[in-house]
Tab-separated table of C-alpha atoms in Angstrom:
chain	number	residue	atom	x	y	z
A	1	MET	CA	-69.337	-0.502	133.282
A	2	GLU	CA	-70.810	2.186	131.032
A	3	LEU	CA	-68.310	3.981	128.826
A	4	VAL	CA	-68.763	7.482	127.380
A	5	LYS	CA	-66.825	9.368	124.721
A	6	GLN	CA	-64.426	12.100	125.791
A	7	ALA	CA	-63.040	14.507	123.192
A	8	ARG	CA	-59.571	15.821	123.892
A	9	ALA	CA	-56.529	17.222	122.075
A	10	ARG	CA	-52.984	15.862	122.121
A	11	VAL	CA	-50.248	18.296	121.118
A	12	ALA	CA	-46.906	17.071	119.775
A	13	ARG	CA	-43.874	18.929	118.377
A	14	LEU	CA	-43.128	18.171	114.702
A	15	ASP	CA	-39.579	17.589	113.467
A	16	LEU	CA	-39.725	18.963	109.903
A	17	SER	CA	-36.934	19.417	107.397
A	18	ALA	CA	-36.463	22.824	105.785
A	19	ALA	CA	-38.313	21.673	102.657
A	20	GLN	CA	-41.202	20.227	104.633
A	21	ALA	CA	-41.476	23.420	106.738
A	22	ALA	CA	-41.577	25.490	103.542
A	23	VAL	CA	-44.469	23.330	102.188
A	24	ALA	CA	-46.366	23.690	105.472
A	25	ASP	CA	-45.824	27.477	105.421
A	26	GLY	CA	-47.194	27.650	101.882
A	27	GLN	CA	-50.268	25.663	102.868
A	28	ALA	CA	-50.964	27.947	105.851
A	29	HIS	CA	-50.621	31.098	103.751
A	30	ALA	CA	-52.955	29.560	101.140
A	31	ALA	CA	-55.473	28.676	103.809
A	32	HIS	CA	-55.491	32.234	105.205
A	33	ALA	CA	-55.802	33.675	101.696
A	34	LEU	CA	-58.647	31.270	100.949
A	35	TRP	CA	-60.482	32.570	104.010
A	36	ASN	CA	-60.156	36.166	102.723
A	37	LEU	CA	-61.306	35.177	99.194
A	38	LEU	CA	-64.208	33.272	100.671
A	39	HIS	CA	-65.192	36.199	102.831
A	40	GLU	CA	-65.167	38.565	99.879
A	41	TYR	CA	-67.174	36.154	97.783
A	42	PHE	CA	-69.628	35.376	100.546
A	43	THR	CA	-70.373	38.973	101.631
A	44	PHE	CA	-70.022	41.098	98.489
A	45	ARG	CA	-73.014	39.625	96.683
A	46	GLN	CA	-75.991	41.518	95.276
A	47	GLY	CA	-78.176	41.847	98.355
A	48	ARG	CA	-77.654	38.351	99.748
A	49	PHE	CA	-75.085	35.941	101.191
A	50	ALA	CA	-73.685	33.141	99.008
A	51	SER	CA	-75.049	29.668	99.653
A	52	LEU	CA	-72.921	26.729	100.813
A	53	LYS	CA	-73.133	25.160	97.382
A	54	GLU	CA	-72.022	28.356	95.641
A	55	CYS	CA	-69.044	28.681	97.995
A	56	ASP	CA	-68.019	25.074	97.437
A	57	THR	CA	-68.236	25.505	93.673
A	58	ALA	CA	-66.217	28.703	93.828
A	59	ILE	CA	-63.475	26.981	95.883
A	60	ARG	CA	-63.186	24.100	93.416
A	61	GLN	CA	-62.958	26.505	90.481
A	62	ALA	CA	-60.372	28.710	92.255
A	63	ARG	CA	-58.158	25.677	93.017
A	64	HIS	CA	-57.989	24.944	89.277
A	65	GLU	CA	-57.423	28.478	88.140
A	66	ILE	CA	-54.977	29.786	90.876
A	67	ASP	CA	-51.693	27.822	91.043
A	68	TRP	CA	-50.637	28.802	94.531
A	69	LEU	CA	-54.105	28.035	95.967
A	70	ALA	CA	-53.688	24.445	94.784
A	71	ARG	CA	-50.901	24.035	97.411
A	72	LEU	CA	-53.659	23.550	99.950
A	73	PRO	CA	-55.042	20.004	100.058
A	74	ALA	CA	-58.658	19.625	99.047
A	75	GLN	CA	-59.790	18.407	102.490
A	76	ALA	CA	-58.018	21.365	104.176
A	77	ALA	CA	-59.789	23.783	101.799
A	78	GLN	CA	-63.128	22.243	102.743
A	79	ALA	CA	-62.197	22.632	106.416
A	80	VAL	CA	-61.636	26.375	105.835
A	81	LEU	CA	-65.153	26.591	104.364
A	82	LYS	CA	-66.590	24.669	107.319
A	83	THR	CA	-64.816	26.907	109.834
A	84	TYR	CA	-65.928	30.014	108.004
A	85	ARG	CA	-69.587	28.906	107.993
A	86	GLN	CA	-69.363	28.079	111.671
A	87	ALA	CA	-67.971	31.532	112.397
A	88	TRP	CA	-71.112	33.053	110.875
A	89	ALA	CA	-73.316	30.607	112.828
A	90	ASN	CA	-71.633	31.710	116.056
A	91	PHE	CA	-72.079	35.360	115.151
A	92	PHE	CA	-75.850	34.922	114.565
A	93	ASN	CA	-76.240	32.954	117.809
A	94	PRO	CA	-77.395	35.442	120.455
A	95	ASP	CA	-75.865	33.328	123.226
A	96	HIS	CA	-72.397	33.237	121.640
A	97	PRO	CA	-69.863	36.070	122.182
A	98	ALA	CA	-68.331	35.743	118.689
A	99	GLN	CA	-67.874	38.904	116.597
A	100	ARG	CA	-68.745	39.297	112.914
A	101	PRO	CA	-66.256	37.396	110.699
A	102	THR	CA	-63.782	39.613	108.860
A	103	PHE	CA	-60.663	39.512	106.769
A	104	LYS	CA	-57.485	37.971	108.249
A	105	GLY	CA	-54.218	39.788	108.260
A	106	ARG	CA	-51.090	38.174	106.911
A	107	PHE	CA	-48.827	38.874	109.904
A	108	HIS	CA	-51.372	38.837	112.757
A	109	THR	CA	-53.074	35.518	112.008
A	110	ARG	CA	-51.947	32.237	113.496
A	111	MET	CA	-50.641	29.896	110.800
A	112	ALA	CA	-52.607	26.627	110.785
A	113	VAL	CA	-53.678	23.853	108.401
A	114	ASP	CA	-56.402	21.285	109.017
A	115	VAL	CA	-56.090	17.515	108.378
A	116	PRO	CA	-59.762	16.534	108.745
A	117	GLN	CA	-59.497	12.846	107.876
A	118	ALA	CA	-57.613	10.686	110.361
A	119	ARG	CA	-57.185	7.773	107.950
A	120	ASP	CA	-54.674	9.874	105.932
A	121	LEU	CA	-52.364	10.205	108.916
A	122	ARG	CA	-51.215	6.542	109.193
A	123	ILE	CA	-49.645	7.099	112.617
A	124	GLN	CA	-46.907	4.767	113.743
A	125	ARG	CA	-44.637	4.760	116.785
A	126	ILE	CA	-41.023	4.183	115.860
A	127	ASN	CA	-39.344	4.300	119.278
A	128	ARG	CA	-39.849	5.542	122.806
A	129	ARG	CA	-39.521	9.211	121.969
A	130	TRP	CA	-40.679	9.536	118.375
A	131	GLY	CA	-43.626	8.742	116.191
A	132	GLU	CA	-44.343	9.184	112.461
A	133	ALA	CA	-47.389	10.348	110.518
A	134	ASN	CA	-48.330	11.242	106.951
A	135	LEU	CA	-49.288	14.835	106.130
A	136	PRO	CA	-50.938	15.640	102.800
A	137	LYS	CA	-48.424	17.121	100.294
A	138	VAL	CA	-45.768	17.268	103.062
A	139	GLY	CA	-44.911	13.585	103.326
A	140	ARG	CA	-43.822	11.360	106.166
A	141	VAL	CA	-42.894	13.458	109.218
A	142	ARG	CA	-41.631	12.735	112.719
A	143	PHE	CA	-43.222	14.041	115.918
A	144	ARG	CA	-42.355	13.861	119.581
A	145	TRP	CA	-44.175	11.041	121.367
A	146	THR	CA	-45.080	12.437	124.766
A	147	LYS	CA	-48.394	10.611	125.433
A	148	ASP	CA	-50.068	7.479	124.168
A	149	LEU	CA	-52.660	8.079	121.448
A	150	PRO	CA	-55.984	6.147	121.550
A	151	GLY	CA	-56.323	3.483	118.912
A	152	VAL	CA	-52.590	3.614	118.041
A	153	THR	CA	-50.642	2.250	121.002
A	154	ARG	CA	-51.144	-1.397	121.849
A	155	GLY	CA	-52.499	-1.532	125.353
A	156	GLY	CA	-53.124	2.198	125.372
A	157	PRO	CA	-56.400	4.056	125.945
A	158	GLN	CA	-59.505	2.948	124.089
A	159	GLY	CA	-60.769	5.287	121.405
A	160	ARG	CA	-59.685	6.756	118.066
A	161	ILE	CA	-58.137	9.781	116.382
A	162	THR	CA	-60.708	11.792	114.493
A	163	GLY	CA	-58.338	14.295	112.809
A	164	ALA	CA	-55.495	16.723	113.306
A	165	ARG	CA	-54.446	20.307	112.876
A	166	LEU	CA	-51.017	21.749	112.116
A	167	VAL	CA	-50.215	24.903	114.142
A	168	LYS	CA	-47.138	27.133	113.987
A	169	ASP	CA	-45.721	29.183	116.809
A	170	ALA	CA	-42.414	30.917	117.542
A	171	PHE	CA	-40.684	27.521	117.960
A	172	GLY	CA	-41.926	25.910	114.772
A	173	TRP	CA	-44.711	23.571	113.758
A	174	SER	CA	-46.775	21.343	116.064
A	175	ILE	CA	-49.509	18.823	115.359
A	176	VAL	CA	-52.688	18.751	117.418
A	177	PHE	CA	-54.415	15.351	117.347
A	178	ARG	CA	-58.206	15.392	117.869
A	179	THR	CA	-58.933	12.283	119.910
A	180	GLU	CA	-62.057	10.483	121.101
A	181	THR	CA	-61.394	8.365	124.155
A	182	LEU	CA	-63.744	5.933	125.908
A	183	VAL	CA	-63.797	6.577	129.639
A	184	PRO	CA	-65.983	5.238	132.476
A	185	ALA	CA	-69.173	7.296	133.069
A	186	LEU	CA	-69.334	9.219	136.306
A	187	GLN	CA	-71.548	7.496	138.816
A	188	GLN	CA	-71.559	10.116	141.596
A	189	ALA	CA	-70.821	13.790	142.148
A	190	HIS	CA	-67.499	15.064	143.442
A	191	PRO	CA	-67.343	14.595	147.267
A	192	GLY	CA	-65.090	17.602	147.944
A	193	PRO	CA	-66.009	20.933	149.507
A	194	ALA	CA	-66.950	24.205	147.774
A	195	VAL	CA	-64.551	27.125	147.303
A	196	GLY	CA	-64.677	30.685	145.991
A	197	ILE	CA	-61.769	32.040	143.961
A	198	ASP	CA	-60.787	35.693	143.453
A	199	ARG	CA	-58.488	36.288	140.504
A	200	GLY	CA	-55.957	39.125	140.725
A	201	VAL	CA	-52.658	40.541	139.513
A	202	ASN	CA	-50.664	40.776	142.753
A	203	VAL	CA	-52.097	37.450	144.029
A	204	ALA	CA	-52.918	35.164	141.116
A	205	LEU	CA	-55.631	33.148	142.909
A	206	ALA	CA	-57.021	33.746	146.387
A	207	LEU	CA	-59.233	31.005	147.785
A	208	SER	CA	-62.066	31.369	150.322
A	209	ASP	CA	-60.380	28.726	152.562
A	210	GLY	CA	-57.644	31.246	153.320
A	211	THR	CA	-54.977	29.854	150.944
A	212	THR	CA	-53.507	31.379	147.819
A	213	ARG	CA	-52.049	30.042	144.573
A	214	GLU	CA	-49.175	32.210	143.392
A	215	HIS	CA	-46.424	31.936	140.793
A	216	LYS	CA	-43.058	33.506	140.069
A	217	PRO	CA	-42.563	35.883	137.083
A	218	TRP	CA	-42.888	34.019	133.818
A	219	LEU	CA	-39.469	35.327	132.752
A	220	SER	CA	-36.259	35.548	134.776
A	221	ARG	CA	-34.475	38.862	135.328
A	222	GLY	CA	-32.022	38.091	132.555
A	223	GLU	CA	-34.775	37.126	130.141
A	224	ARG	CA	-36.731	40.274	130.879
A	225	GLU	CA	-33.645	42.369	130.226
A	226	HIS	CA	-33.038	40.485	127.003
A	227	LEU	CA	-36.625	41.130	125.918
A	228	ARG	CA	-36.268	44.841	126.762
A	229	ARG	CA	-33.099	45.140	124.637
A	230	LEU	CA	-34.763	43.358	121.740
A	231	GLU	CA	-37.779	45.688	121.875
A	232	LYS	CA	-35.475	48.743	121.905
A	233	LYS	CA	-33.573	47.269	118.954
A	234	SER	CA	-36.771	46.780	116.997
A	235	ALA	CA	-37.821	50.346	117.726
A	236	ARG	CA	-34.516	51.672	116.285
A	237	GLN	CA	-34.906	49.458	113.200
A	238	ARG	CA	-38.468	50.658	112.668
A	239	ALA	CA	-37.371	54.290	112.932
A	240	THR	CA	-34.962	53.912	109.990
A	241	ARG	CA	-37.563	52.221	107.738
A	242	PRO	CA	-39.146	54.469	105.107
A	243	PRO	CA	-42.946	54.813	105.458
A	244	GLY	CA	-44.859	52.229	103.515
A	245	ARG	CA	-41.906	49.924	102.964
A	246	PRO	CA	-42.018	46.294	104.206
A	247	ALA	CA	-39.986	45.144	107.149
A	248	SER	CA	-36.361	44.359	106.457
A	249	HIS	CA	-34.842	40.905	107.065
A	250	ARG	CA	-33.027	42.233	110.148
A	251	LEU	CA	-36.252	43.633	111.597
A	252	ALA	CA	-38.073	40.366	110.825
A	253	ARG	CA	-35.279	38.469	112.599
A	254	THR	CA	-35.627	40.729	115.641
A	255	TYR	CA	-39.388	40.191	115.702
A	256	ALA	CA	-38.779	36.412	115.594
A	257	GLN	CA	-36.403	36.677	118.604
A	258	ILE	CA	-39.027	38.702	120.535
A	259	GLY	CA	-41.675	36.122	119.642
A	260	ARG	CA	-39.560	33.289	121.010
A	261	VAL	CA	-38.986	35.018	124.341
A	262	ARG	CA	-42.697	35.749	124.697
A	263	ALA	CA	-43.544	32.178	123.718
A	264	ILE	CA	-41.355	30.927	126.587
A	265	ALA	CA	-43.418	33.072	128.988
A	266	LYS	CA	-46.670	31.746	127.559
A	267	ARG	CA	-45.514	28.128	127.880
A	268	ARG	CA	-44.616	28.608	131.529
A	269	ALA	CA	-47.951	30.332	132.262
A	270	LEU	CA	-49.890	27.533	130.561
A	271	ASP	CA	-47.944	24.869	132.472
A	272	TRP	CA	-48.625	26.592	135.799
A	273	GLN	CA	-52.316	26.959	134.919
A	274	HIS	CA	-52.621	23.309	134.021
A	275	GLN	CA	-51.014	22.127	137.244
A	276	THR	CA	-53.018	24.543	139.388
A	277	THR	CA	-56.419	23.910	137.797
A	278	THR	CA	-55.891	20.159	138.016
A	279	GLU	CA	-55.193	20.459	141.735
A	280	LEU	CA	-58.239	22.607	142.300
A	281	ALA	CA	-60.498	20.251	140.255
A	282	ASP	CA	-59.225	17.260	142.246
A	283	THR	CA	-59.838	18.992	145.611
A	284	PHE	CA	-63.116	20.957	145.304
A	285	SER	CA	-66.584	19.881	144.114
A	286	LEU	CA	-67.889	23.406	143.549
A	287	ILE	CA	-65.626	26.236	142.271
A	288	VAL	CA	-67.180	29.690	142.228
A	289	VAL	CA	-65.527	32.500	140.200
A	290	GLU	CA	-66.474	36.005	139.197
A	291	ASP	CA	-68.150	36.582	135.835
A	292	LEU	CA	-65.556	39.091	134.641
A	293	LYS	CA	-65.908	41.030	131.355
A	294	ILE	CA	-62.188	40.760	130.597
A	295	PRO	CA	-62.285	42.523	127.144
A	296	ASN	CA	-63.830	45.569	128.836
A	297	MET	CA	-61.240	45.443	131.595
A	298	VAL	CA	-58.240	45.599	129.254
A	299	ARG	CA	-59.477	48.420	127.052
A	300	SER	CA	-57.030	51.290	126.443
A	301	ALA	CA	-57.407	54.492	128.436
A	302	LYS	CA	-56.083	56.741	125.606
A	303	GLY	CA	-59.480	58.293	124.927
A	304	THR	CA	-59.973	60.715	122.041
A	305	ILE	CA	-58.513	64.061	120.967
A	306	GLU	CA	-61.560	65.830	122.417
A	307	ALA	CA	-61.510	63.814	125.622
A	308	PRO	CA	-58.024	62.420	126.251
A	309	GLY	CA	-57.611	59.711	128.850
A	310	ARG	CA	-55.799	59.923	132.182
A	311	ASN	CA	-53.031	57.701	133.590
A	312	VAL	CA	-52.686	56.049	130.167
A	313	ALA	CA	-49.265	54.477	130.905
A	314	GLN	CA	-50.404	53.026	134.195
A	315	LYS	CA	-53.554	51.571	132.645
A	316	ALA	CA	-51.470	50.040	129.819
A	317	GLY	CA	-49.265	48.331	132.395
A	318	LEU	CA	-52.312	47.000	134.237
A	319	ASN	CA	-53.731	45.688	130.916
A	320	ARG	CA	-50.509	43.801	130.209
A	321	SER	CA	-50.592	42.276	133.679
A	322	ILE	CA	-54.204	41.144	133.305
A	323	SER	CA	-53.532	39.687	129.889
A	324	GLY	CA	-50.445	37.912	131.222
A	325	GLU	CA	-52.536	36.122	133.858
A	326	ALA	CA	-54.938	34.753	131.189
A	327	TRP	CA	-57.977	34.653	133.518
A	328	GLY	CA	-60.346	33.405	130.872
A	329	ARG	CA	-58.145	30.472	129.895
A	330	GLY	CA	-57.813	29.465	133.534
A	331	VAL	CA	-61.570	29.269	133.952
A	332	THR	CA	-61.935	27.259	130.760
A	333	LEU	CA	-59.420	24.733	132.093
A	334	MET	CA	-61.205	24.494	135.395
A	335	GLU	CA	-64.583	23.938	133.682
A	336	TYR	CA	-63.666	20.866	131.690
A	337	LYS	CA	-61.478	19.371	134.418
A	338	SER	CA	-64.164	19.798	137.045
A	339	ALA	CA	-66.781	18.281	134.728
A	340	ASP	CA	-64.528	15.239	134.211
A	341	ARG	CA	-64.390	14.700	137.965
A	342	GLY	CA	-68.081	15.277	138.677
A	343	GLY	CA	-67.589	18.813	139.948
A	344	ASN	CA	-69.040	22.172	138.962
A	345	VAL	CA	-67.803	25.644	138.054
A	346	VAL	CA	-70.209	28.523	138.612
A	347	LYS	CA	-69.832	32.180	137.629
A	348	VAL	CA	-71.390	34.879	139.785
A	349	PRO	CA	-71.776	38.653	139.342
A	350	ALA	CA	-68.572	40.459	140.175
A	351	ALA	CA	-70.046	43.725	141.452
A	352	GLY	CA	-69.097	44.583	145.036
A	353	THR	CA	-67.208	41.431	145.928
A	354	SER	CA	-63.914	43.320	146.702
A	355	GLN	CA	-65.653	46.203	148.555
A	356	THR	CA	-67.955	44.245	150.853
A	357	CYS	CA	-67.082	42.807	154.250
A	358	HIS	CA	-67.881	39.107	154.222
A	359	ARG	CA	-68.603	39.068	157.971
A	360	CYS	CA	-71.209	41.850	158.311
A	361	GLY	CA	-72.109	42.653	154.662
A	362	HIS	CA	-71.161	46.345	154.969
A	363	ARG	CA	-70.006	47.768	151.628
A	364	ASP	CA	-67.542	50.693	151.416
A	365	PRO	CA	-65.010	51.316	148.593
A	366	ALA	CA	-62.679	52.892	151.135
A	367	ALA	CA	-62.422	49.658	153.133
A	368	ARG	CA	-59.960	48.179	150.692
A	369	GLN	CA	-56.412	49.539	150.810
A	370	GLY	CA	-54.192	47.487	148.517
A	371	ILE	CA	-54.086	43.912	149.775
A	372	ARG	CA	-55.510	44.982	153.197
A	373	PHE	CA	-59.231	45.052	153.909
A	374	ALA	CA	-60.453	46.936	157.021
A	375	CYS	CA	-64.210	47.041	157.549
A	376	THR	CA	-65.414	50.566	158.251
A	377	ASN	CA	-68.529	49.346	160.094
A	378	PRO	CA	-67.898	50.290	163.776
A	379	ASP	CA	-69.882	47.229	164.945
A	380	CYS	CA	-67.588	44.850	162.932
A	381	GLY	CA	-64.102	46.197	162.295
A	382	TRP	CA	-62.849	43.010	160.612
A	383	VAL	CA	-59.318	43.299	159.187
A	384	GLY	CA	-57.632	40.828	156.882
A	385	HIS	CA	-56.415	40.016	153.384
A	386	ALA	CA	-58.520	41.813	150.817
A	387	ASP	CA	-58.349	39.038	148.194
A	388	ILE	CA	-59.367	36.359	150.750
A	389	ASN	CA	-62.321	38.544	151.759
A	390	ALA	CA	-63.323	38.893	148.118
A	391	ALA	CA	-63.003	35.113	147.582
A	392	ILE	CA	-65.347	34.454	150.532
A	393	ASN	CA	-67.842	36.928	149.075
A	394	VAL	CA	-67.617	35.139	145.752
A	395	GLU	CA	-68.377	31.777	147.351
A	396	ASN	CA	-71.297	33.276	149.350
A	397	ALA	CA	-72.758	34.691	146.092
A	398	ALA	CA	-73.100	31.215	144.535
A	399	GLY	CA	-76.905	31.426	144.849
A	400	THR	CA	-76.922	34.308	142.321
A	401	ALA	CA	-75.002	32.361	139.656
A	402	VAL	CA	-75.183	33.578	136.077
A	403	SER	CA	-73.884	30.260	134.623
A	404	GLY	CA	-72.754	26.786	135.680
A	405	ARG	CA	-70.712	23.987	134.122
A	406	GLY	CA	-70.283	20.367	135.092
A	407	ASP	CA	-72.000	18.204	137.781
A	408	LEU	CA	-72.160	14.932	135.885
A	409	ALA	CA	-72.372	16.913	132.649
A	410	VAL	CA	-75.738	18.387	133.723
A	411	ARG	CA	-76.028	22.000	134.857
A	412	ARG	CA	-77.669	22.412	138.233
A	413	SER	CA	-78.766	25.337	140.327
A	414	VAL	CA	-76.778	26.192	143.462
A	415	LYS	CA	-78.496	27.032	146.744
A	416	ARG	CA	-77.405	30.082	148.584
A	417	GLN	CA	-74.977	29.249	151.388
A	418	PRO	CA	-74.797	31.088	154.685
A	419	PRO	CA	-71.972	33.658	154.931
A	420	ARG	CA	-68.673	32.250	156.023
A	421	ALA	CA	-66.407	33.752	158.621
A	422	ALA	CA	-62.665	33.893	158.138
C-alpha cells in the first residue's frame, strides 16, 4: 500500500508555572519587537531592500548588543526572519491575497514563539492525561495529552514531529505541534453526491438537498449579559483615564475578563465548525460554495464627513454577525477535509444566487422577502425557503467555478449540471 505524507497540527494546552509563563511572555514580546526592527531595517534603506544575508547579520549583531532581545532563542529569531521574508513573497505573488507587511502593534498582535527544531522538544508521555516537552530557555513543561503524536507514542500513527509553535490566548499558553503523518494514498474519488451550500446569518448553512445546519448562540443569556456589563464597565474606566495615559491595571483586568468570555464563544464556534465540516466532507463528494469577498462585506458604513453613511448601527451589527459565523474559516476546513476523503470544494460566483428562482431562472430582487422566496414569474410562482433556493442555484452554478480544491489532490473542472427542482 502506497503511503503519502500528511501535514497536520496538534494543539495542546500548556501547564506553565508563573515563572515559566513570564519567560514565554518575554520571548513573545521580543519576537514581535524583532519583527518591527527587521521591518525598519529591511525597508528604510537607501533605495533598495536589504538582502537576506544583511538581515541575518543584523539580527546576530542586535542579539549581542540588546539585552532583552537575547531572551529570544536563536532558532526562534531565525524563524521570525523566515516568516518576514515569506510575508514579502506572498505580497509580491499576484495570486496571493496578502497585504504589504507592516509594523506590529504591541496590544493587537497575537503572542507567539516558534520552536523550529523538533529534536529540541524531547517529548515524553508521563501518564494518560499529561506529556512533557523541553522548551528553549523555558525548561521542562507539561502539556495536556489529548491525541497521540506521530513518532512519540508506541503503536501510534506513523510519522514525525517537524517543529512546534507556542501561542497565547485569553486562557494562557498552548503548544501547536507541526506533524507529518504517513497515511494511505487515496485510490478512488469520493462516491457521495454533490451539494450546494448557502452561508447566512439567520441560517448558518443551507444545503441544496433541503436540509440546514444551524447552531445555538455561542454564548448563553447569562454569559451575554455578563459580557455586556463588562463592556459597560470598561467604557466607564476608559472615560476616567486622562488622554495619552496607559491603561490602568483595573482596565487591563477588565479587558482580560472580556477576552476570556469572547474566547469561550470562539471555542464553541470552532468546535461546531469542525463537527459540521467533518460531517459534510464524509457525506458529499462535491461541495459548492459562493466565492464571497468577506472583507468587502464587513466594511464599515460610517462613510466620511462629506458623505456620511446610512444605517451605520444596523450595518455594524450585521458585520459582527458575519464575523461571528467565520465563513472563510469554515470553507478552509471543508477544503482540506474533503481533499483527505477524495472530495472536492468548488467556489462559484455569488452574483444573483439569492435573487434567482432555481426552477425557472427568473431573476428579481423583490422575489426574496426575508427567509421566504416567492418567484414573481407568473408562469412559475415557486414559493419556498430563500436560503434553500440560493443553495440550489449555487450547486447549479458549479460549471462556472472560479476555483477548486481536492479530488485526489488534483484540481479538476466541473461540468455544468442540469437545474434541480426542490
